XYZ file of C-alpha atoms in Angstrom:
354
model
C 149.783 139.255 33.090
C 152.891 138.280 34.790
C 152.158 136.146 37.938
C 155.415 137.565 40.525
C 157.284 134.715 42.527
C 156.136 135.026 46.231
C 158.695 136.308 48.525
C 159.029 137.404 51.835
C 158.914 141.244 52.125
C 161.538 143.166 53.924
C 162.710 146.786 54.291
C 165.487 148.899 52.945
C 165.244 152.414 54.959
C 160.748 153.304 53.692
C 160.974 151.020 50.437
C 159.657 147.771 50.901
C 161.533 144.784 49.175
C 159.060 141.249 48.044
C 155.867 139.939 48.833
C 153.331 142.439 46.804
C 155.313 145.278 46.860
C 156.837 147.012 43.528
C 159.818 145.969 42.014
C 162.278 148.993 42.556
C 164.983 150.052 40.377
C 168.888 150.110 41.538
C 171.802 151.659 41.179
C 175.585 152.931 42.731
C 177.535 155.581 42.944
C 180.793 155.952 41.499
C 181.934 158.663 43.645
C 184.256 158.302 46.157
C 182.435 157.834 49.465
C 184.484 159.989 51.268
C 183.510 162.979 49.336
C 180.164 163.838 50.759
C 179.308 166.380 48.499
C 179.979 164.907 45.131
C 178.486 161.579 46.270
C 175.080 163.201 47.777
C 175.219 165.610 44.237
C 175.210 161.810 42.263
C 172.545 160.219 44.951
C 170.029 163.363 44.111
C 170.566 163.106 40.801
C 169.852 159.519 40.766
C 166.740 160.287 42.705
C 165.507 162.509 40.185
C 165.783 160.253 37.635
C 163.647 157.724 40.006
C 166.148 155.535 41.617
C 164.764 153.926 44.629
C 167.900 152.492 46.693
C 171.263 153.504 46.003
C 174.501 151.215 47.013
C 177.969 153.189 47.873
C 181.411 151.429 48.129
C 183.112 151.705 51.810
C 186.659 150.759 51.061
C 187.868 152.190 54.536
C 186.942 153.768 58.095
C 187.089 156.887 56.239
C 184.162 156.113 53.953
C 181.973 154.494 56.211
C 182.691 157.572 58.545
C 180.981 159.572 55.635
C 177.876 157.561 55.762
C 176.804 159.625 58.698
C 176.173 162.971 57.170
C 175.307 161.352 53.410
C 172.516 158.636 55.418
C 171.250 161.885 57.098
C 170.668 163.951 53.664
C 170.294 161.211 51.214
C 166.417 161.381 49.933
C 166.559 157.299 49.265
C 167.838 154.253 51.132
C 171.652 153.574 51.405
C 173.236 150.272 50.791
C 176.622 149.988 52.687
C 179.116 147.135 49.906
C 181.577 146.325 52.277
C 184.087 143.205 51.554
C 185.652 141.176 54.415
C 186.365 143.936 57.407
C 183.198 143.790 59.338
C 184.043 146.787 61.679
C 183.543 148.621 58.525
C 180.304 146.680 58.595
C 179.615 147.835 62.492
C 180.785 151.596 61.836
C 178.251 151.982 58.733
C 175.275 150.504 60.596
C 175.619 152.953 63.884
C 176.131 155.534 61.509
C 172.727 155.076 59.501
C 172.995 152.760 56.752
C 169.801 150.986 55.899
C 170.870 148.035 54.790
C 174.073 146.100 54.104
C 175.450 144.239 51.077
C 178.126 142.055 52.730
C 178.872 138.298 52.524
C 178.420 136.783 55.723
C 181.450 133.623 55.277
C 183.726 136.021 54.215
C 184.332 138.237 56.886
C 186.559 136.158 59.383
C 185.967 134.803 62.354
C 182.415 133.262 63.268
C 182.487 135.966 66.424
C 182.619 139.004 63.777
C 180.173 137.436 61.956
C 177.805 137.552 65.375
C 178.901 140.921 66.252
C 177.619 141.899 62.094
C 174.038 140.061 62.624
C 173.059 141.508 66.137
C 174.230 145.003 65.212
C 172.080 144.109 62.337
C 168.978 142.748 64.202
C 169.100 145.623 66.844
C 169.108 148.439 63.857
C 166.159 146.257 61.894
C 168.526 146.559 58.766
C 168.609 143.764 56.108
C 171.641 142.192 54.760
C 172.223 141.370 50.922
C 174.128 138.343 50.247
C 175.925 139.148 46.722
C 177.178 136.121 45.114
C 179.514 137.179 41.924
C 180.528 134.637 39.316
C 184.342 135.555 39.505
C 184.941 135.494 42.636
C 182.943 132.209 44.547
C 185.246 131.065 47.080
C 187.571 128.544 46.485
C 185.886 126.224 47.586
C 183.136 126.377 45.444
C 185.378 127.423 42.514
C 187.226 123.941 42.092
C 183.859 121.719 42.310
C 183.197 120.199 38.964
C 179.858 121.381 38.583
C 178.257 123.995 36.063
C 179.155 127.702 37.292
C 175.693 128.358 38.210
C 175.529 125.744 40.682
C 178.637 126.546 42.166
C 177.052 129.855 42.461
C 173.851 128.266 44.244
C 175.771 126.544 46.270
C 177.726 129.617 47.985
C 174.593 131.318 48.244
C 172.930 128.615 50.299
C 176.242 128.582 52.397
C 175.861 132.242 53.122
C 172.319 132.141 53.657
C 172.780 129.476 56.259
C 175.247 131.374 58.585
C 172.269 133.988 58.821
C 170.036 131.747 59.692
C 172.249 129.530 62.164
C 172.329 132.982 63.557
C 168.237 133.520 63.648
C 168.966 136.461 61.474
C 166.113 136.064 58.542
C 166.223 139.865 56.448
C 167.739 138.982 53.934
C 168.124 139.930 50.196
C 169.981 137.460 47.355
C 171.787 138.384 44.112
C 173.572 135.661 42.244
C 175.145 137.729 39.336
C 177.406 136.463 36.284
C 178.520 138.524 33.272
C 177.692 135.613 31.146
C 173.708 136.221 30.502
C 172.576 132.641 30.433
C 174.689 131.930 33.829
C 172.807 134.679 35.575
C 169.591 133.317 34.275
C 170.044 130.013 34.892
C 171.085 130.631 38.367
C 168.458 132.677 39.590
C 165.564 130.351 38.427
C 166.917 127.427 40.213
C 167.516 129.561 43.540
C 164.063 131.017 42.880
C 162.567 127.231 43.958
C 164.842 127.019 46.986
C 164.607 130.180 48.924
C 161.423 132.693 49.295
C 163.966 135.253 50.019
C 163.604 138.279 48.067
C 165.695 138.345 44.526
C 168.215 141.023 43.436
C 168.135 141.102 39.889
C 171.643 142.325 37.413
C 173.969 140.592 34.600
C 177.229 142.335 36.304
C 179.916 143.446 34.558
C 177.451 143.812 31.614
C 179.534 146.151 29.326
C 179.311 149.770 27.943
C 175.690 151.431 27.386
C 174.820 149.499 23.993
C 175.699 145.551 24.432
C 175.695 146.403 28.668
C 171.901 147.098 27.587
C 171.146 144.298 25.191
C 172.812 141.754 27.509
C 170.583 143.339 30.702
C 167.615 143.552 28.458
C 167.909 140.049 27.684
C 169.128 138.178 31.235
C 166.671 140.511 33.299
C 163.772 140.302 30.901
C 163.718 136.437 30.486
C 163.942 136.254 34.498
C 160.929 139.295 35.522
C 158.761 137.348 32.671
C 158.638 134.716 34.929
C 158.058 136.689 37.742
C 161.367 136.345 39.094
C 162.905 139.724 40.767
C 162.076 142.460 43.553
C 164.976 144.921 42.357
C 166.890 145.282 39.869
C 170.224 146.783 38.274
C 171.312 147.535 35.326
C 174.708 147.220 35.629
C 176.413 149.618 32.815
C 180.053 151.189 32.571
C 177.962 154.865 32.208
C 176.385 157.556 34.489
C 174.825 155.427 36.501
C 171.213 157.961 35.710
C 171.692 155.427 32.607
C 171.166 152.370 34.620
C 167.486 154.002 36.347
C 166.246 154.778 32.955
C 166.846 151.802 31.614
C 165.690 150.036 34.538
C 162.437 151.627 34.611
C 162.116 151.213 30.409
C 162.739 147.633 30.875
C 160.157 147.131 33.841
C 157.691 149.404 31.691
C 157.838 146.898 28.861
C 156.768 144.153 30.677
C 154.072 146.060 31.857
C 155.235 145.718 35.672
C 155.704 149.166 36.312
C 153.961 152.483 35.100
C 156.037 155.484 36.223
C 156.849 158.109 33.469
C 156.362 158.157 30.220
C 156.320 155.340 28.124
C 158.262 156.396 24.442
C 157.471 154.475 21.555
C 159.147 155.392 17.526
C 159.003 153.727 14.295
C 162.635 152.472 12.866
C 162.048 155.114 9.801
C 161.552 154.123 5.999
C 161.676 155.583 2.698
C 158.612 157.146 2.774
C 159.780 159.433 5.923
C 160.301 163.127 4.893
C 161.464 164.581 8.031
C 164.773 163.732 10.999
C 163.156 160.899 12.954
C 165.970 160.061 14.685
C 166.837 163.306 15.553
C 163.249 164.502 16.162
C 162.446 160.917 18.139
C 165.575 161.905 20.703
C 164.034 165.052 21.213
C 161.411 164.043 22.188
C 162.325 161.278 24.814
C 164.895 164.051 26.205
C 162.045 166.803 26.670
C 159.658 164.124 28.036
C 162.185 162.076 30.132
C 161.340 163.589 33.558
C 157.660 163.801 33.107
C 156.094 161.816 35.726
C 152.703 160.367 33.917
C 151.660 156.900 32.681
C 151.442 157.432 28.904
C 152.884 156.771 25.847
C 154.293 159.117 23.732
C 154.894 158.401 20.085
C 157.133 159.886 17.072
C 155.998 158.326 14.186
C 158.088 158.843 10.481
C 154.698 159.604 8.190
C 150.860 160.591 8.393
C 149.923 158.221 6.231
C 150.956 155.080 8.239
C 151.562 156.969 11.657
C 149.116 157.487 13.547
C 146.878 154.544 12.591
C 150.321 152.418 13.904
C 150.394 153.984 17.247
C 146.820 154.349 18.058
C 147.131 153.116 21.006
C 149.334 156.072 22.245
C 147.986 158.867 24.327
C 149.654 161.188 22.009
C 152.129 161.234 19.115
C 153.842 163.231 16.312
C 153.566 162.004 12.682
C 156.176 163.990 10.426
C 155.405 165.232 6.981
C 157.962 168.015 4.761
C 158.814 170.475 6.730
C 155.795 170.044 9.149
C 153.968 167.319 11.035
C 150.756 166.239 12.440
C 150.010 165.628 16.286
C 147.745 162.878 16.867
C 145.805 161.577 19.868
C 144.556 157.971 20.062
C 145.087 158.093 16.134
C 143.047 160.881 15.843
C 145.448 164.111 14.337
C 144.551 166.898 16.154
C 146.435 169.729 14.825
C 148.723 170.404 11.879
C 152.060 172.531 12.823
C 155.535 173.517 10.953
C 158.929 171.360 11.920
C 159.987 173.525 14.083
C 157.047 173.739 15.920
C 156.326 170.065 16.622
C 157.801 169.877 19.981
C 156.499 172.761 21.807
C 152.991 172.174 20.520
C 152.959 168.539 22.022
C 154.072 169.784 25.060
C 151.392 172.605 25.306
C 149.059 170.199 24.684
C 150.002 167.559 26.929
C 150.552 169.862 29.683
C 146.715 171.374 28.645
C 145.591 168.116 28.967
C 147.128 167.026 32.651
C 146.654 170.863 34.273
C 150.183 170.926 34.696
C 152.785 173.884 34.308
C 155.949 174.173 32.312
């Protein structure tokens, strides 16, 4: 049982964000903003695949002109990542952003930064202050201290000309590339602040090591019940970075949505395609929302007896297979009949329709 890091709760658009709340899953578009329809297409396809918040970039008037009809269709929250103009800032929040990802000390004068906060406060939308490991201000950059305290450091700044400001909704990533940075900087800030925590290794890579190196940064920091969101930050279709998300949440047991897929790594006693048959299965499952585990085990001898504790399974044999429940097989099918049998039974089993 992971014991979660107490945090103040706030609100992005009807998710809540800390205290006891759930800790939601990420991602961002890579559309341009400015098309509407190609960047609402992505945010309902990211919905479908269970993202909770989405983040869009608004590089120009243009784009945060765009927010208006894209805030008024989106199905989930909008986070506005605006750098340094804060009338970009100002446009997005009258036209319906829920919350913004902007760094307060880096938008100018102190007056814009006033004019950022009480637009802010009068919409009841929170800001996130996201420090990045390659680009701290200089400041910061030239101390002689290890990266993640430079990164602390800049946080603490921002998070101070909020408060100077009486402005307290407020949301805090500290993100590095380097996995041990990120970790390293996020359980120190996790003493300092009861802020709610944004959790991501940016930058992290292409789907494989971008996944290992997320696994490992955001794993080590929910296990210690660091994190309210999260991010899997991978150069991909960013429906990569929900599922993944969610799968890493799952395994720590601190989420249950969907289906939880479980497959041995195959031996020489397997007489059948795992790997193909085990990919099947995840893809015909993926979108099936119920808290269970589905197995795809390599042999009946071993198989079901290994995943007992699964709601259901496959075990594969030549040129047929078993389907198991709780470790008990239930029915004996061809190959090519594996899949469709599961499903009718699962579906049997839940009252639900194809």
């Amino acid at each position: 049982m992971i014991n979660r890091r107490k945090s103040k709760q706030i609100s992005i658009g009807n998710v809540k964000i800390g205290g006891d709340s759930p800790i939601s899953v990420q991602s961002m578009c890579n559309t341009d903003t400015r098309d509407v329809k190609k960047t609402l297409e992505q945010i309902n396809e990211l919905a479908t695949a269970g993202c909770e918040i989405v983040r869009l970039a608004v590089l120009n008037k243009d784009a945060a002109e765009a927010i208006k009809e894209i805030a008024q269709k989106s199905p989930i929250p909008l986070v506005a990542d605006i750098h340094f103009d804060y009338r970009l800032a100002l446009q997005c929040i009258e036209n319906g952003i829920h919350a913004l990802r902007i760094n307060p000390g880096n938008i100018g004068k102190k007056e814009h930064t006033i004019k950022v906060v009480e637009a802010a406060k009068s919409h009841d939308i929170p800001i996130r202050i996201g420090i990045n490991a390659g680009s701290l201000e200089k400041e910061f950059a030239e101390m002689d201290l290890p990266l993640h305290e430079k990164m602390i450091k800049s946080a603490l700044r921002h998070i101070e000309i909020l408060e100077d400001l009486n402005f307290y909704n407020i949301k805090l990533s500290l993100k590095s590339s380097d996995v041990m940075t990120t970790i390293e900087a996020y359980k120190k800030v996790a003493k300092l602040i009861d802020y709610p925590l944004h959790l991501g290794v940016t930058e992290a890579g292409t789907l494989k090591m971008g996944l290992i190196k997320s696994s490992i940064g955001l794993g080590a920091l929910l296990s210690e019940g660091i994190g309210d969101t999260i991010r899997v930050s991978l150069t991909e279709n960013p429906v990569e970075e929900i599922e993944a998300g969610f799968g890493i949440l799952k395994s720590l047991n601190l989420r249950k949505r969907g289906v939880n897929f479980i497959s041995c790594p195959t031996c020489g006693r397997t007489q059948i395609d795992l790997i193909s048959l085990a990919k099947q299965v995840e893809e015909k499952f993926k979108n099936l929302d119920l808290p269970i585990t589905i197995a795809t085990m390599g042999c009946p001898v071993n198989g079901p007896g290994e995943a007992k504790h699964a709601d259901f399974g496959i075990a594969g044999a030549i040129k047929e297979g078993y389907i198991f429940k709780k470790g008990e097989i239930i029915k004996r099918v061809p190959e090519s009949d594996l899949i469709n049998s599961l499903e009718k039974i699962i579906m049997e089993t839940y009252s639900l329709d194809k």
